[in-house]
PDB file of C-alpha atoms in Angstrom:
ATOM      1  CA  PRO A   1     129.279 133.813  29.908  1.00  0.00           C
ATOM      2  CA  ALA A   2     126.086 135.569  29.034  1.00  0.00           C
ATOM      3  CA  GLY A   3     125.427 138.853  30.780  1.00  0.00           C
ATOM      4  CA  GLY A   4     129.018 140.094  30.881  1.00  0.00           C
ATOM      5  CA  GLY A   5     131.009 139.146  33.897  1.00  0.00           C
ATOM      6  CA  GLY A   6     132.656 142.393  34.735  1.00  0.00           C
ATOM      7  CA  PRO A   7     131.380 145.282  36.732  1.00  0.00           C
ATOM      8  CA  PRO A   8     128.824 147.553  35.087  1.00  0.00           C
ATOM      9  CA  ALA A   9     130.284 150.451  33.141  1.00  0.00           C
ATOM     10  CA  ALA A  10     130.529 153.698  35.050  1.00  0.00           C
ATOM     11  CA  PRO A  11     127.969 156.259  33.901  1.00  0.00           C
ATOM     12  CA  LYS A  12     129.336 158.826  31.488  1.00  0.00           C
ATOM     13  CA  PRO A  13     130.034 162.075  33.352  1.00  0.00           C
ATOM     14  CA  LYS A  14     127.649 164.897  32.590  1.00  0.00           C
ATOM     15  CA  SER A  15     128.872 167.686  30.377  1.00  0.00           C
ATOM     16  CA  ALA A  16     128.952 171.154  31.871  1.00  0.00           C
ATOM     17  CA  VAL A  17     125.907 172.086  29.777  1.00  0.00           C
ATOM     18  CA  GLU A  18     123.979 169.045  31.045  1.00  0.00           C
ATOM     19  CA  GLN A  19     124.946 169.993  34.605  1.00  0.00           C
ATOM     20  CA  LEU A  20     123.691 173.556  34.118  1.00  0.00           C
ATOM     21  CA  LYS A  21     120.458 172.494  32.421  1.00  0.00           C
ATOM     22  CA  GLY A  22     119.728 170.171  35.336  1.00  0.00           C
ATOM     23  CA  SER A  23     120.669 172.750  37.952  1.00  0.00           C
ATOM     24  CA  SER A  24     118.312 173.714  40.751  1.00  0.00           C
ATOM     25  CA  MET A  25     119.478 177.305  40.188  1.00  0.00           C
ATOM     26  CA  VAL A  26     118.185 179.530  37.417  1.00  0.00           C
ATOM     27  CA  ILE A  27     121.002 179.807  34.879  1.00  0.00           C
ATOM     28  CA  ASP A  28     121.105 182.884  32.667  1.00  0.00           C
ATOM     29  CA  GLU A  29     120.704 182.074  28.956  1.00  0.00           C
ATOM     30  CA  GLU A  30     123.876 183.992  28.084  1.00  0.00           C
ATOM     31  CA  VAL A  31     125.877 181.947  30.598  1.00  0.00           C
ATOM     32  CA  LEU A  32     124.439 178.727  29.178  1.00  0.00           C
ATOM     33  CA  SER A  33     125.268 179.916  25.661  1.00  0.00           C
ATOM     34  CA  HIS A  34     128.879 180.634  26.677  1.00  0.00           C
ATOM     35  CA  VAL A  35     129.247 177.149  28.125  1.00  0.00           C
ATOM     36  CA  GLU A  36     127.658 175.512  25.064  1.00  0.00           C
ATOM     37  CA  ARG A  37     130.058 177.395  22.795  1.00  0.00           C
ATOM     38  CA  ALA A  38     133.029 176.553  25.049  1.00  0.00           C
ATOM     39  CA  GLU A  39     132.165 172.844  24.869  1.00  0.00           C
ATOM     40  CA  ALA A  40     131.789 173.047  21.081  1.00  0.00           C
ATOM     41  CA  LEU A  41     135.173 174.781  20.794  1.00  0.00           C
ATOM     42  CA  LYS A  42     136.774 172.090  22.941  1.00  0.00           C
ATOM     43  CA  LEU A  43     135.364 169.422  20.615  1.00  0.00           C
ATOM     44  CA  LYS A  44     136.640 171.320  17.548  1.00  0.00           C
ATOM     45  CA  GLY A  45     140.036 171.549  19.237  1.00  0.00           C
ATOM     46  CA  ASN A  46     139.980 167.802  19.828  1.00  0.00           C
ATOM     47  CA  THR A  47     139.301 167.233  16.118  1.00  0.00           C
ATOM     48  CA  HIS A  48     142.265 169.452  15.199  1.00  0.00           C
ATOM     49  CA  PHE A  49     144.450 167.669  17.765  1.00  0.00           C
ATOM     50  CA  LYS A  50     143.614 164.249  16.296  1.00  0.00           C
ATOM     51  CA  ALA A  51     144.598 165.611  12.867  1.00  0.00           C
ATOM     52  CA  ALA A  52     147.926 166.873  14.320  1.00  0.00           C
ATOM     53  CA  GLU A  53     146.781 170.483  13.690  1.00  0.00           C
ATOM     54  CA  TYR A  54     148.092 171.645  17.049  1.00  0.00           C
ATOM     55  CA  GLU A  55     148.134 175.413  16.432  1.00  0.00           C
ATOM     56  CA  ALA A  56     144.518 175.312  15.248  1.00  0.00           C
ATOM     57  CA  ALA A  57     143.585 173.205  18.285  1.00  0.00           C
ATOM     58  CA  ILE A  58     145.211 175.730  20.617  1.00  0.00           C
ATOM     59  CA  GLY A  59     143.115 178.506  19.070  1.00  0.00           C
ATOM     60  CA  GLU A  60     139.902 176.574  19.728  1.00  0.00           C
ATOM     61  CA  TYR A  61     140.908 175.664  23.283  1.00  0.00           C
ATOM     62  CA  GLU A  62     141.907 179.238  24.127  1.00  0.00           C
ATOM     63  CA  GLN A  63     138.573 180.583  22.860  1.00  0.00           C
ATOM     64  CA  GLY A  64     136.826 177.921  24.931  1.00  0.00           C
ATOM     65  CA  CYS A  65     138.810 179.017  28.000  1.00  0.00           C
ATOM     66  CA  ALA A  66     137.739 182.634  27.545  1.00  0.00           C
ATOM     67  CA  LEU A  67     134.058 181.705  27.308  1.00  0.00           C
ATOM     68  CA  ALA A  68     134.253 179.329  30.277  1.00  0.00           C
ATOM     69  CA  GLU A  69     135.968 181.999  32.385  1.00  0.00           C
ATOM     70  CA  GLU A  70     133.170 184.464  31.591  1.00  0.00           C
ATOM     71  CA  ALA A  71     130.532 181.914  32.577  1.00  0.00           C
ATOM     72  CA  ILE A  72     132.297 180.977  35.826  1.00  0.00           C
ATOM     73  CA  ARG A  73     131.964 184.555  37.089  1.00  0.00           C
ATOM     74  CA  GLU A  74     128.180 184.080  37.129  1.00  0.00           C
ATOM     75  CA  LEU A  75     128.073 180.643  38.768  1.00  0.00           C
ATOM     76  CA  SER A  76     128.604 179.039  42.149  1.00  0.00           C
ATOM     77  CA  GLY A  77     128.635 175.610  43.795  1.00  0.00           C
ATOM     78  CA  VAL A  78     128.356 172.489  41.668  1.00  0.00           C
ATOM     79  CA  ASP A  79     127.454 174.559  38.596  1.00  0.00           C
ATOM     80  CA  GLU A  80     130.680 176.525  38.899  1.00  0.00           C
ATOM     81  CA  LYS A  81     132.630 173.303  39.508  1.00  0.00           C
ATOM     82  CA  ALA A  82     131.285 171.753  36.284  1.00  0.00           C
ATOM     83  CA  VAL A  83     132.434 174.728  34.208  1.00  0.00           C
ATOM     84  CA  ILE A  84     135.800 174.847  36.010  1.00  0.00           C
ATOM     85  CA  GLU A  85     136.303 171.226  34.926  1.00  0.00           C
ATOM     86  CA  LEU A  86     135.612 172.290  31.326  1.00  0.00           C
ATOM     87  CA  LEU A  87     138.053 175.188  31.721  1.00  0.00           C
ATOM     88  CA  HIS A  88     140.706 172.847  33.127  1.00  0.00           C
ATOM     89  CA  ALA A  89     140.184 170.415  30.241  1.00  0.00           C
ATOM     90  CA  CYS A  90     140.771 173.228  27.733  1.00  0.00           C
ATOM     91  CA  HIS A  91     143.948 174.346  29.526  1.00  0.00           C
ATOM     92  CA  LEU A  92     145.235 170.769  29.780  1.00  0.00           C
ATOM     93  CA  ASN A  93     144.518 170.149  26.112  1.00  0.00           C
ATOM     94  CA  THR A  94     146.409 173.346  25.322  1.00  0.00           C
ATOM     95  CA  ALA A  95     149.335 172.034  27.383  1.00  0.00           C
ATOM     96  CA  SER A  96     149.234 168.787  25.414  1.00  0.00           C
ATOM     97  CA  CYS A  97     149.354 170.719  22.130  1.00  0.00           C
ATOM     98  CA  ARG A  98     152.269 172.792  23.407  1.00  0.00           C
ATOM     99  CA  LEU A  99     154.126 169.589  24.258  1.00  0.00           C
ATOM    100  CA  LYS A 100     153.538 168.263  20.734  1.00  0.00           C
ATOM    101  CA  LEU A 101     154.878 171.564  19.359  1.00  0.00           C
ATOM    102  CA  ARG A 102     157.907 171.362  21.681  1.00  0.00           C
ATOM    103  CA  GLN A 103     156.857 174.643  23.318  1.00  0.00           C
ATOM    104  CA  TRP A 104     157.950 173.570  26.772  1.00  0.00           C
ATOM    105  CA  GLY A 105     157.598 176.883  28.602  1.00  0.00           C
ATOM    106  CA  GLU A 106     154.096 177.438  27.258  1.00  0.00           C
ATOM    107  CA  ALA A 107     153.143 173.886  28.272  1.00  0.00           C
ATOM    108  CA  VAL A 108     154.308 174.646  31.820  1.00  0.00           C
ATOM    109  CA  GLU A 109     152.227 177.845  31.832  1.00  0.00           C
ATOM    110  CA  ALA A 110     149.074 176.035  30.670  1.00  0.00           C
ATOM    111  CA  ALA A 111     149.502 173.348  33.339  1.00  0.00           C
ATOM    112  CA  ASN A 112     150.245 175.949  36.017  1.00  0.00           C
ATOM    113  CA  THR A 113     146.985 177.711  35.188  1.00  0.00           C
ATOM    114  CA  VAL A 114     145.124 174.571  36.269  1.00  0.00           C
ATOM    115  CA  LEU A 115     147.371 174.008  39.289  1.00  0.00           C
ATOM    116  CA  ARG A 116     146.562 177.485  40.634  1.00  0.00           C
ATOM    117  CA  ASP A 117     143.132 176.054  41.515  1.00  0.00           C
ATOM    118  CA  GLY A 118     144.695 173.208  43.507  1.00  0.00           C
ATOM    119  CA  PRO A 119     146.373 169.837  42.953  1.00  0.00           C
ATOM    120  CA  HIS A 120     145.521 168.122  39.667  1.00  0.00           C
ATOM    121  CA  ARG A 121     147.170 164.871  38.587  1.00  0.00           C
ATOM    122  CA  LYS A 122     147.004 165.451  34.832  1.00  0.00           C
ATOM    123  CA  ALA A 123     148.309 169.026  35.155  1.00  0.00           C
ATOM    124  CA  LEU A 124     151.236 167.785  37.254  1.00  0.00           C
ATOM    125  CA  PHE A 125     151.968 165.127  34.637  1.00  0.00           C
ATOM    126  CA  ARG A 126     151.896 167.580  31.713  1.00  0.00           C
ATOM    127  CA  ARG A 127     154.047 170.078  33.610  1.00  0.00           C
ATOM    128  CA  GLY A 128     156.452 167.295  34.556  1.00  0.00           C
ATOM    129  CA  GLN A 129     156.793 166.298  30.897  1.00  0.00           C
ATOM    130  CA  ALA A 130     157.653 169.877  29.955  1.00  0.00           C
ATOM    131  CA  TYR A 131     160.100 170.320  32.853  1.00  0.00           C
ATOM    132  CA  GLN A 132     161.813 167.087  31.848  1.00  0.00           C
ATOM    133  CA  GLN A 133     162.357 168.467  28.333  1.00  0.00           C
ATOM    134  CA  LEU A 134     163.697 171.688  29.849  1.00  0.00           C
ATOM    135  CA  ALA A 135     166.157 169.587  31.920  1.00  0.00           C
ATOM    136  CA  ARG A 136     164.558 170.940  35.093  1.00  0.00           C
ATOM    137  CA  LEU A 137     164.373 167.487  36.645  1.00  0.00           C
ATOM    138  CA  ASP A 138     163.967 168.592  40.258  1.00  0.00           C
ATOM    139  CA  GLU A 139     160.879 170.597  39.258  1.00  0.00           C
ATOM    140  CA  ALA A 140     159.614 167.741  37.100  1.00  0.00           C
ATOM    141  CA  ARG A 141     159.293 165.607  40.243  1.00  0.00           C
ATOM    142  CA  THR A 142     157.032 168.115  42.046  1.00  0.00           C
TER     143      THR A 142
END
């Protein structure tokens, strides 16, 4: 039937940069620049990942993590939360690369970095995949 039939598509989540630019707080230009560069590095990492260039992707994600961590120190509230989500995405993407490279211990470490901030379904899944490969099945279930 005309007009679809399903529910409307959910709005695309804002990027961390969009969140900061729309913030009610004054965001320092250097902080904004760090977040812009971190997002760009994450995208470059994604391109490397899709090309199965996992080591190169890890390099991009790790640089993105460093920039996001610097920015987080200067933020609070919803602005901080937006950049933490970017940081978590970079760590989780690193964990995914480590799994592809069969670097199980490093995959666990990347997932644990996210889990230190609290429960996170995707981090638990990635860590569980690595623990399964390490034959640490009891830990893979938690």
